[in-house]
XYZ file of C-alpha atoms in Angstrom:
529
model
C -16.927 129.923 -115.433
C -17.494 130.734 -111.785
C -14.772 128.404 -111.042
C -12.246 129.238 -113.793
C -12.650 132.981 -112.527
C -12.028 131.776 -109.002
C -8.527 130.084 -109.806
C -7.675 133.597 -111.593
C -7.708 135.365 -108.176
C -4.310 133.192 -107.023
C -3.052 136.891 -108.127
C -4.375 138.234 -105.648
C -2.984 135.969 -102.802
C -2.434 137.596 -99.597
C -0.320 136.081 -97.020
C -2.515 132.994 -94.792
C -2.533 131.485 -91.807
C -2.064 127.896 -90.773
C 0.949 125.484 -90.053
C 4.872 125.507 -90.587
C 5.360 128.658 -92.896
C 7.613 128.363 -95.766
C 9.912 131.148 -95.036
C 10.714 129.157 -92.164
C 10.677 125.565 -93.034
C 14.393 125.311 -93.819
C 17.729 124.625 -92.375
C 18.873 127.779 -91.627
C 15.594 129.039 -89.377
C 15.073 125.071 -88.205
C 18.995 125.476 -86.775
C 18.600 128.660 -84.930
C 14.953 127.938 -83.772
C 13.954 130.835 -85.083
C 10.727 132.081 -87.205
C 10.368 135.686 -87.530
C 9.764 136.488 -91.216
C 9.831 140.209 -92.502
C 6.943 141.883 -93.345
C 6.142 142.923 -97.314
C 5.130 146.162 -95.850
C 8.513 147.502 -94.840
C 10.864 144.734 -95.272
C 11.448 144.320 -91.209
C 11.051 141.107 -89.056
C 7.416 140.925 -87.737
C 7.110 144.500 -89.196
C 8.764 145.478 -86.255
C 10.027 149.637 -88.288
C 6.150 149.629 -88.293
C 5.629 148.959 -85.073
C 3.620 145.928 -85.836
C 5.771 143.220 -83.423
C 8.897 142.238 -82.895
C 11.015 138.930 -82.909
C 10.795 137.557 -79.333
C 11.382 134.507 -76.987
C 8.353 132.047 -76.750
C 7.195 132.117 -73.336
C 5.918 128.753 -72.111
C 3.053 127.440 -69.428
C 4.506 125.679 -66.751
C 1.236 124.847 -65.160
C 1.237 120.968 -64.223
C -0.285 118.889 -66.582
C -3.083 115.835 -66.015
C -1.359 112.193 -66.098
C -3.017 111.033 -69.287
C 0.576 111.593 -70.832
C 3.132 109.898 -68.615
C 6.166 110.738 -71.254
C 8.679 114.297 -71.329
C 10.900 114.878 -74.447
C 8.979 112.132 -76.566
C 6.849 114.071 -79.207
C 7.585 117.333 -81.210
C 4.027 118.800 -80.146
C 4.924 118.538 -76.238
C 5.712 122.419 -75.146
C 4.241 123.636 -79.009
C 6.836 124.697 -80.975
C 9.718 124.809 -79.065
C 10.812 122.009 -80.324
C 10.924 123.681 -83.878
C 11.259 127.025 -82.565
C 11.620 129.183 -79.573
C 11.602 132.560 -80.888
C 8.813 133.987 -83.254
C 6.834 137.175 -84.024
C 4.584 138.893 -81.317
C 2.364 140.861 -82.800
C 1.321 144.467 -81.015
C -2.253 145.745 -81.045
C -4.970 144.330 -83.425
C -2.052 142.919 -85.520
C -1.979 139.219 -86.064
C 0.021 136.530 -88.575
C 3.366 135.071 -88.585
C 4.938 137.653 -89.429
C 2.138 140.529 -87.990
C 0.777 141.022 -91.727
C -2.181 140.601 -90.835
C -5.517 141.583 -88.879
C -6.753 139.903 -85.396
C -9.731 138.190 -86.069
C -12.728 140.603 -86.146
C -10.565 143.909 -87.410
C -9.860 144.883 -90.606
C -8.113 147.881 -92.641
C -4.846 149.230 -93.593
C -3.917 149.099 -89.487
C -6.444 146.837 -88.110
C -8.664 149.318 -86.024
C -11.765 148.629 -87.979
C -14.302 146.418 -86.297
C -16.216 143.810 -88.257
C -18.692 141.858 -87.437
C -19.603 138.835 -89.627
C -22.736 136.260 -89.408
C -22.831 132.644 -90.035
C -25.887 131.253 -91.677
C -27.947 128.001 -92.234
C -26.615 126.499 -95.387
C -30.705 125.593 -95.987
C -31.200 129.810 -95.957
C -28.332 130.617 -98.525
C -29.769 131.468 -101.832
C -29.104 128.961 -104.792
C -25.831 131.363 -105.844
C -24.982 131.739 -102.521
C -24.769 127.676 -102.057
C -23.224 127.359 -105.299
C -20.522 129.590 -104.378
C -19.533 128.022 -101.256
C -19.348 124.868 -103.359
C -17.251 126.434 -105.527
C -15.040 127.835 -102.732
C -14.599 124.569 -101.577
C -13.579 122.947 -104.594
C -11.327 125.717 -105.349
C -9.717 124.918 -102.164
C -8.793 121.699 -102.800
C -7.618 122.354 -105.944
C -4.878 125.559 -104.999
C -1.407 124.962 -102.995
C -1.057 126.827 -100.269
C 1.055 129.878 -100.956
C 2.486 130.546 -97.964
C 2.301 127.212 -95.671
C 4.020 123.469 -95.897
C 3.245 120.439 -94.036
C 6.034 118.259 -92.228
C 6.802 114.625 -93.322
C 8.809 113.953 -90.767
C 9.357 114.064 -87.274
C 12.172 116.352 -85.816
C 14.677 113.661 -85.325
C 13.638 112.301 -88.571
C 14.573 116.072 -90.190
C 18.402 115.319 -87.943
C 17.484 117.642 -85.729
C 16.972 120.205 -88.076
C 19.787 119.473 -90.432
C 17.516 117.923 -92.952
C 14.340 119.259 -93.380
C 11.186 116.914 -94.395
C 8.469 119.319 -95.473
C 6.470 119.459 -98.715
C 3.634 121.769 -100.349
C -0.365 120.823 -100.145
C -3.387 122.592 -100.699
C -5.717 124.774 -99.078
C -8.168 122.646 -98.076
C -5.426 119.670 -97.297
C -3.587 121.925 -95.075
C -6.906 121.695 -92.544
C -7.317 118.218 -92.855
C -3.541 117.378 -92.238
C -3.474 120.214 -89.204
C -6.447 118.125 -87.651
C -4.544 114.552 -88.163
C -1.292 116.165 -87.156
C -3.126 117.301 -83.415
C -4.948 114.294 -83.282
C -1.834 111.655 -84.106
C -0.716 109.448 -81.948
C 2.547 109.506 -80.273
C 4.991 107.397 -81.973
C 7.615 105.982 -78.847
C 9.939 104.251 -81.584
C 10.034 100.336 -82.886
C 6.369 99.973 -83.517
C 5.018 101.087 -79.958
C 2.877 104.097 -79.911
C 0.687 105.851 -77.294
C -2.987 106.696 -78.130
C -4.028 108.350 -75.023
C -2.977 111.665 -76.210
C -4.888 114.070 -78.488
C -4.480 117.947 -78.555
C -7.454 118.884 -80.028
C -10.459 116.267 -78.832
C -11.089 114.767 -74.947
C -10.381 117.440 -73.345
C -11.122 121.001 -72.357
C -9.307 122.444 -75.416
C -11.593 120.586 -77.709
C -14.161 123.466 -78.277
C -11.434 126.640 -78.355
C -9.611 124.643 -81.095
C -11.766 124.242 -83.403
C -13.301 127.632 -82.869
C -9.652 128.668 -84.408
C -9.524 125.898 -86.631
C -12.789 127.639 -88.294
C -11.670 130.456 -88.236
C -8.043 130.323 -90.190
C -10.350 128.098 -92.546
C -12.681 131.029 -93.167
C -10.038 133.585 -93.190
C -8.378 131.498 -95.818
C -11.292 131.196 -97.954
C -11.458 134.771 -97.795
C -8.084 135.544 -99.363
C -8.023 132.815 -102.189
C -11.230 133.750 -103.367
C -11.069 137.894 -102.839
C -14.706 137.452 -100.917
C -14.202 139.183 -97.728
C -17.465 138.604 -96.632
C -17.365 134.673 -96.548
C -18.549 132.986 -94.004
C -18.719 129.323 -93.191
C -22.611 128.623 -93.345
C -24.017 125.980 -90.813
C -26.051 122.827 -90.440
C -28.597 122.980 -87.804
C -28.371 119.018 -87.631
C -31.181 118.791 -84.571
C -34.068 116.603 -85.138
C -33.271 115.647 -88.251
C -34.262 112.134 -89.724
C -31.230 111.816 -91.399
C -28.871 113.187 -93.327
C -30.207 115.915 -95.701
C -26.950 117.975 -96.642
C -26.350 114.800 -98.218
C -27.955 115.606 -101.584
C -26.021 116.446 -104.906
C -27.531 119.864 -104.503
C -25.568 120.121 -101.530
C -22.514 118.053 -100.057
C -22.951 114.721 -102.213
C -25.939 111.992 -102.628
C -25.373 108.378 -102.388
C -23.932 106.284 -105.327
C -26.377 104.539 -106.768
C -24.747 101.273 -107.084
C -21.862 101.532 -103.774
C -23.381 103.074 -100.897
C -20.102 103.942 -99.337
C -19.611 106.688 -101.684
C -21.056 109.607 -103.208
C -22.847 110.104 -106.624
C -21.001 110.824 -109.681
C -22.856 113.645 -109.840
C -21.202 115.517 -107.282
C -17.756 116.875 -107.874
C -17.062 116.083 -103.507
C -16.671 112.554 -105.200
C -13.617 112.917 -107.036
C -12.188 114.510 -104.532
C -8.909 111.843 -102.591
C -8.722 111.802 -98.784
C -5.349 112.639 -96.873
C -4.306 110.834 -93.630
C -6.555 108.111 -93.258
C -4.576 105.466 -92.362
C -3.259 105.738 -88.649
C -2.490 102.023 -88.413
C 0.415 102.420 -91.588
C 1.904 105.450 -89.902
C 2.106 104.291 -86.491
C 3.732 100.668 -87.623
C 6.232 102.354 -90.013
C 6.534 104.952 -87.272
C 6.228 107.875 -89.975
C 4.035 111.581 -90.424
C 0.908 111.484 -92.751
C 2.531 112.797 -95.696
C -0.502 114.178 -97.822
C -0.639 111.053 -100.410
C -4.058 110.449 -101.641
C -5.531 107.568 -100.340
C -8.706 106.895 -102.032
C -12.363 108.637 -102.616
C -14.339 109.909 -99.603
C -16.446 107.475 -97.589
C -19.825 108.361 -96.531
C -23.158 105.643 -95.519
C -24.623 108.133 -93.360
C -27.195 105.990 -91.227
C -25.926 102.541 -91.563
C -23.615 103.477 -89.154
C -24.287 101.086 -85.530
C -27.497 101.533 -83.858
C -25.989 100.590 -80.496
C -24.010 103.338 -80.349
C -25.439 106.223 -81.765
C -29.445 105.027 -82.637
C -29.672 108.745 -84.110
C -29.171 112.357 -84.722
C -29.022 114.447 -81.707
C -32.305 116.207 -80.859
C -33.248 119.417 -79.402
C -33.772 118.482 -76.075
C -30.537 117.071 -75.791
C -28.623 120.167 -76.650
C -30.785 122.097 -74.450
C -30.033 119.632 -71.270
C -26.476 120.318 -72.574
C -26.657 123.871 -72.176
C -28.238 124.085 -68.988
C -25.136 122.445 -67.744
C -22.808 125.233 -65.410
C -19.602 123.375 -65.350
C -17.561 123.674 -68.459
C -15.220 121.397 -67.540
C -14.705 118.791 -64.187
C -12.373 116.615 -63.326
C -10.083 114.730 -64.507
C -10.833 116.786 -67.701
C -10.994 113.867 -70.226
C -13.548 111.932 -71.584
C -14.373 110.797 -68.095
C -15.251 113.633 -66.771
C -19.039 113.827 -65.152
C -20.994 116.844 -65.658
C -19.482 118.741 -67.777
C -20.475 120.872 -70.618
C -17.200 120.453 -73.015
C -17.537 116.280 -72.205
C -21.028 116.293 -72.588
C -21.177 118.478 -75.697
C -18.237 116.686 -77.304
C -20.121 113.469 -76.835
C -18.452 111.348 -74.309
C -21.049 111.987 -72.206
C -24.784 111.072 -72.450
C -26.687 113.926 -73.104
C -29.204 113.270 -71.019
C -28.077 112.887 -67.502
C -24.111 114.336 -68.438
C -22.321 111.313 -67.022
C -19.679 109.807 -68.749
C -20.637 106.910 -70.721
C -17.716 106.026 -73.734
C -19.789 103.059 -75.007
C -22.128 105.752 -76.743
C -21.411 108.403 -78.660
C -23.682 111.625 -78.598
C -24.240 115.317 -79.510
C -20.798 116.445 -81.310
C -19.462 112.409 -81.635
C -23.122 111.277 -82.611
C -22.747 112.537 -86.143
C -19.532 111.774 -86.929
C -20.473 107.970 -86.221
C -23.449 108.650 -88.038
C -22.039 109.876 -91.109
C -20.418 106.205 -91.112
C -17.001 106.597 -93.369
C -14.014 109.381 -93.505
C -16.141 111.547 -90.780
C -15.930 108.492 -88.699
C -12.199 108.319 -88.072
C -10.946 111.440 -86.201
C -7.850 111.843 -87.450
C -8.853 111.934 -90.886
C -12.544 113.153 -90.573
C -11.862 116.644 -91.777
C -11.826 114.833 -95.313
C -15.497 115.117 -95.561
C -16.773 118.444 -96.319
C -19.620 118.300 -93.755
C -17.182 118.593 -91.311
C -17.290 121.820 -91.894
C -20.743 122.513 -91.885
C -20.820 120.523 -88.182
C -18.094 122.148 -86.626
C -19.971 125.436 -87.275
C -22.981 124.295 -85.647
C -21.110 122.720 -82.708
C -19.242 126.254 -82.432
C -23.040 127.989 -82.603
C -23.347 125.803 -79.062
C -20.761 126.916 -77.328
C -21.658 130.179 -78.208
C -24.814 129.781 -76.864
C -23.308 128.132 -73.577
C -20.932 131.553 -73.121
C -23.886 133.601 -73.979
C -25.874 132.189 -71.073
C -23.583 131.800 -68.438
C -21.216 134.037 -69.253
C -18.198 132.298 -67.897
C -14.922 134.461 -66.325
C -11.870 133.473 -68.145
C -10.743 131.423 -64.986
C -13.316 129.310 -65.634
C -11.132 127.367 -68.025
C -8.576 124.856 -66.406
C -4.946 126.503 -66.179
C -3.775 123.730 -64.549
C -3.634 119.470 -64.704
C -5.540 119.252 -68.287
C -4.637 116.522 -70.744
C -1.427 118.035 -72.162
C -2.013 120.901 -74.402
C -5.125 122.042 -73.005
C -3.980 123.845 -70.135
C -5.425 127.352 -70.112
C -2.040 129.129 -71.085
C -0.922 126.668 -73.926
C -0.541 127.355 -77.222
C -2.629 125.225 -79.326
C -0.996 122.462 -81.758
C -0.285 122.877 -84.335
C -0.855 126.727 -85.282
C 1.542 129.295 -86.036
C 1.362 132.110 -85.180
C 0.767 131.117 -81.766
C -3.129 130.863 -79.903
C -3.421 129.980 -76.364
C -6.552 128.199 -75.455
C -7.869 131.230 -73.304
C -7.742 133.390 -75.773
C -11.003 131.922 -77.877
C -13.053 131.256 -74.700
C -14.897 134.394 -75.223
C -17.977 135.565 -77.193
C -17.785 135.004 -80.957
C -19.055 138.579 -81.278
C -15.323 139.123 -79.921
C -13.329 137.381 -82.479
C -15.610 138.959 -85.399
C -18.704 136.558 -85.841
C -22.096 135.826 -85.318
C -24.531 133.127 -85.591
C -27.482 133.992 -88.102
C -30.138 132.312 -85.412
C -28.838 133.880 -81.938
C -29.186 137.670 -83.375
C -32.368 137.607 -81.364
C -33.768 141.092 -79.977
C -33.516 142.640 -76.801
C -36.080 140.532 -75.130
C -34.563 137.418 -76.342
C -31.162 138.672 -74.400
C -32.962 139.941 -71.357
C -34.160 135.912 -71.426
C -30.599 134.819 -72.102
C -29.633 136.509 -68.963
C -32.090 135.624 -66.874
C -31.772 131.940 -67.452
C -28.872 131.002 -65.436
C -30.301 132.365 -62.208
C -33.875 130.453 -63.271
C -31.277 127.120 -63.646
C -29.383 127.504 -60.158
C -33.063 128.299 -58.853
C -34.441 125.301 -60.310
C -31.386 123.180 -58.451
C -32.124 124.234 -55.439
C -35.649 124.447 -55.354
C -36.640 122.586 -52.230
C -34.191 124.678 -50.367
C -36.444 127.151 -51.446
C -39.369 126.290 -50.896
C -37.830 124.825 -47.107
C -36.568 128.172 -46.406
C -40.218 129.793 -47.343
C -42.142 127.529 -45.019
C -39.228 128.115 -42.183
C -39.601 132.049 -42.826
C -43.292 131.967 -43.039
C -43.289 130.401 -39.131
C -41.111 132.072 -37.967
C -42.855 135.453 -39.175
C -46.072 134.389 -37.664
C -44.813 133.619 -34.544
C -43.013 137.481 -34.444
C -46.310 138.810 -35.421
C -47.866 137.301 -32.574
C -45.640 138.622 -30.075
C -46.081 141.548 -31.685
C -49.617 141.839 -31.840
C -49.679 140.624 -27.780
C -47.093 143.503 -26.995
C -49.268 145.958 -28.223
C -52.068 144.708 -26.510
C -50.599 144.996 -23.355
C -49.325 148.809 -23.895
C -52.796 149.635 -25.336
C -54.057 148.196 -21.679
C -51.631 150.320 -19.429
C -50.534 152.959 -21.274
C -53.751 154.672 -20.917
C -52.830 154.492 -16.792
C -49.270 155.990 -17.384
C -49.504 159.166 -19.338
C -52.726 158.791 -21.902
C -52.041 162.156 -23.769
C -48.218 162.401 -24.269
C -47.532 159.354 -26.911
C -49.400 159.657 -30.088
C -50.270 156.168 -31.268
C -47.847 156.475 -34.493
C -45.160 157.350 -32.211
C -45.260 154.263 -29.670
C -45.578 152.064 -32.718
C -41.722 152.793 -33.290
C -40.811 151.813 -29.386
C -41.761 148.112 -29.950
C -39.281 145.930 -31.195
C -39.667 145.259 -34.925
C -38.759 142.185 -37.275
C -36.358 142.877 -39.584
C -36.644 139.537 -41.187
């Protein structure tokens, strides 16, 4: 019933946000590079009578890029979306959407000027209807097109340059997984060569802001199919644990009993058909995942191999992780030393942060673990738990900006992996998100984390710890610089005490009543060390 009542709210659909919107996937807009749709409200482009945007030139980054991608003019997500479009809606104020209908994340009301603040929670702390629910969200998800989004099936010479549009409707849920292939695809160079060192969402210092977004036009759209404004996308606290306990039928799916690579017929998760699984096809026919189904979701978690990833992450190696003070280094891929995105991400070990790409840890560790769709990046956004992970991954980067509480110039604005440049917008979202934007606080964008509301004490700590790290690195400095001081100090004392002595022995000759003894204290020459 819960369900059926669910699918009666498409009524009630608002306008979303994720890829090419439908009002502007045809000829006409593809032609004049334009996507500025009118607002409901009052029938103007971007609401601009309203004063909610206006219909305005794209302006791009042209910071210098890293040389992972040695091509210009060879793939429709270089300089995102120009090659589609150059001109689209910029909303004013707290106004947001693709065509400024809606609220920026973390307002809400008739003109977006009411705060809200939302909280994430353990999926093991929801009560039985609130897990139930999110089931049901999620299954309602997959089952309802998207009402206001389409995907592309072909590339933009493919579509004639505009002249022949390839798009075609998906669902909700679909519309994630394809937006996480489509900024994870290779690039496809024509004949059957391709070029895999390229990813706009992963290896790089974008990895982290992305997905932030990418969970939270997921949530948003969860929200609006379902009416539940409140939603949130609950977490699994994955740290410690012997394996993988979401993976229940009271939760995301058990085991088939007979084939361990799927789930149990008791679960609805396994009738559900994967999207954009099979990179191989598409890059030798040189086409665009085009939303087919392509089978049942895989899942062995734990029978994944040992060598690589031996286990779940533990606690102590998200806590070395955080204690890290670089968020990114160079050369800002997966071989970059010392850094907090690499390390978190899992292309570093997460024990000493140095790049090691023969293991996978942290974020990486249990995708490898799960050992089926999660395993494959571009299509890993199949499984369900996805979800769940990416909200926990998000909960430590939160952490990270709560602790050291980076300046936006922290983040690169120049020579990342193309795409992840500070300024860029992020692939493949419109409306348009630069990477910048999301490296702030969560409490920012409208969301919290159920386990960092701690009390004041707990954020006095928080603060404090960054100074206790950088003291801890350069403790022998420290403790050098005492011992110098502590010399040095004695000897002035010394010459101190000896100075006074001999005043004590001839003032008394000079003038024995006319300096007070506080007084000629002051004549001597002090330490100011």
């Amino acid at each position: 019933m819960l369900l059926f009542a669910m699918f009666f709210l498409l009524v009630i659909l608002q306008p979303s946000t994720g890829q090419f919107p439908k009002v502007c996937a045809n000829t006409q807009n593809l032609l004049r590079k334009e996507c500025c749709p009118p607002w409901d409200g009052d029938g103007s482009p971007c609401g601009e009578l309203s004063n909610r945007g206006s219909c305005q030139n794209i302006l791009l980054s042209q910071a210098p890029l890293g040389p992972q991608f040695p091509f210009s003019g060879v793939d429709d997500r270089e300089d995102w979306p120009s090659v589609f479009y150059n001109r689209t809606c910029k909303c004013e104020g707290n106004f947001m959407g693709f065509n400024c209908g809606e609220c920026k994340f973390g307002f809400s009301g008739v003109n977006c000027t009411e705060r809200r603040l939302r909280t994430r929670r353990n999926i093991f702390q929801l009560t039985t209807t609130e897990k139930n629910k999110f089931l049901a969200y999620l299954n309602l998800a997959k089952n309802i097109p998207s009402q206001d989004y389409v995907i592309a099936t072909g590339t933009y010479t493919q579509m004639k340059n505009g002249s022949n549009p390839m798009f075609r409707n998906i669902n909700v849920y679909d519309l994630f997984v394809w937006m996480h292939y489509y900024a994870s695809r290779d690039t496809l160079l024509g004949g059957s060569n391709v070029w895999r060192d390229i990813d706009f969402a992963h290896e790089a210092p974008g990895f982290l802001p992305w997905h932030r977004v990418f969970l939270l036009l997921w949530e948003r759209e969860i929200q609006k199919i379902t009416g539940d404004e409140n939603f949130t996308i609950p977490y699994w606290d994955w740290r410690d644990a012997e394996d993988c306990v979401v993976c229940t039928d009271e939760y995301m799916g058990g085991r088939h009993p007979t084939n361990p690579n799927l789930l149990s017929p008791a679960s609805f998760f396994s009738s559900w058909q994967v999207i954009c699984t099979r990179s191989e096809e598409y890059n030798s026919q040189q086409t665009l995942c085009n939303a087919t189904s392509e089978g049942p979701i895989l899942r062995n978690p734990g029978n994944n191999d040992k060598s690589r990833t031996p286990r779940l992450p533990s606690s102590a190696e998200v806590e070395f992780c955080l204690s890290l003070t670089q968020y990114e280094s160079e050369p800002m891929d997966k071989m970059a030393n010392y850094s907090f995105r690499n390390t978190l991400e899992g292309f570093a070990d997460p024990r000493t942060a140095i790049s090691n790409i023969s293991q996978s840890g942290l974020h990486n560790a249990l995708h490898i673990y799960m050992n089926g769709s999660m395993s494959q990046v571009q299509g890993s956004a199949n499984d369900p738990v996805f979800v769940l992970h990416h909200a926990f991954v998000d909960s430590i980067f939160e952490r990270w900006l709560r602790r050291h509480r980076p300046m936006l110039e922290v983040y690169p604005a120049a020579n990342a992996p193309i795409g992840h440049n500070r300024e860029n917008y992020m692939v493949p979202f419109i409306p348009l998100y630069r990477n910048g934007e999301f490296f702030k606080s969560s409490r920012e964008l409208g969301y919290d984390y159920e386990y960092l509301q701690e009390p004041a004490l707990g954020s006095f700590q928080e603060f404090l710890i960054p100074y206790l790290e950088q003291a801890h690195q350069i403790w022998a400095w420290l403790v050098g610089a005492a011992v110098i001081g502590a010399i040095i100090t004695a000897l002035l004392t010394g010459l101190i005490l000896v100075c006074r002595k001999k005043r004590q022995r001839t003032s008394s000759e000079i003038q024995p009543l006319l300096i007070e003894s506080e007084d000629y204290n002051n004549m001597c020459y002090q330490s100011n060390f």
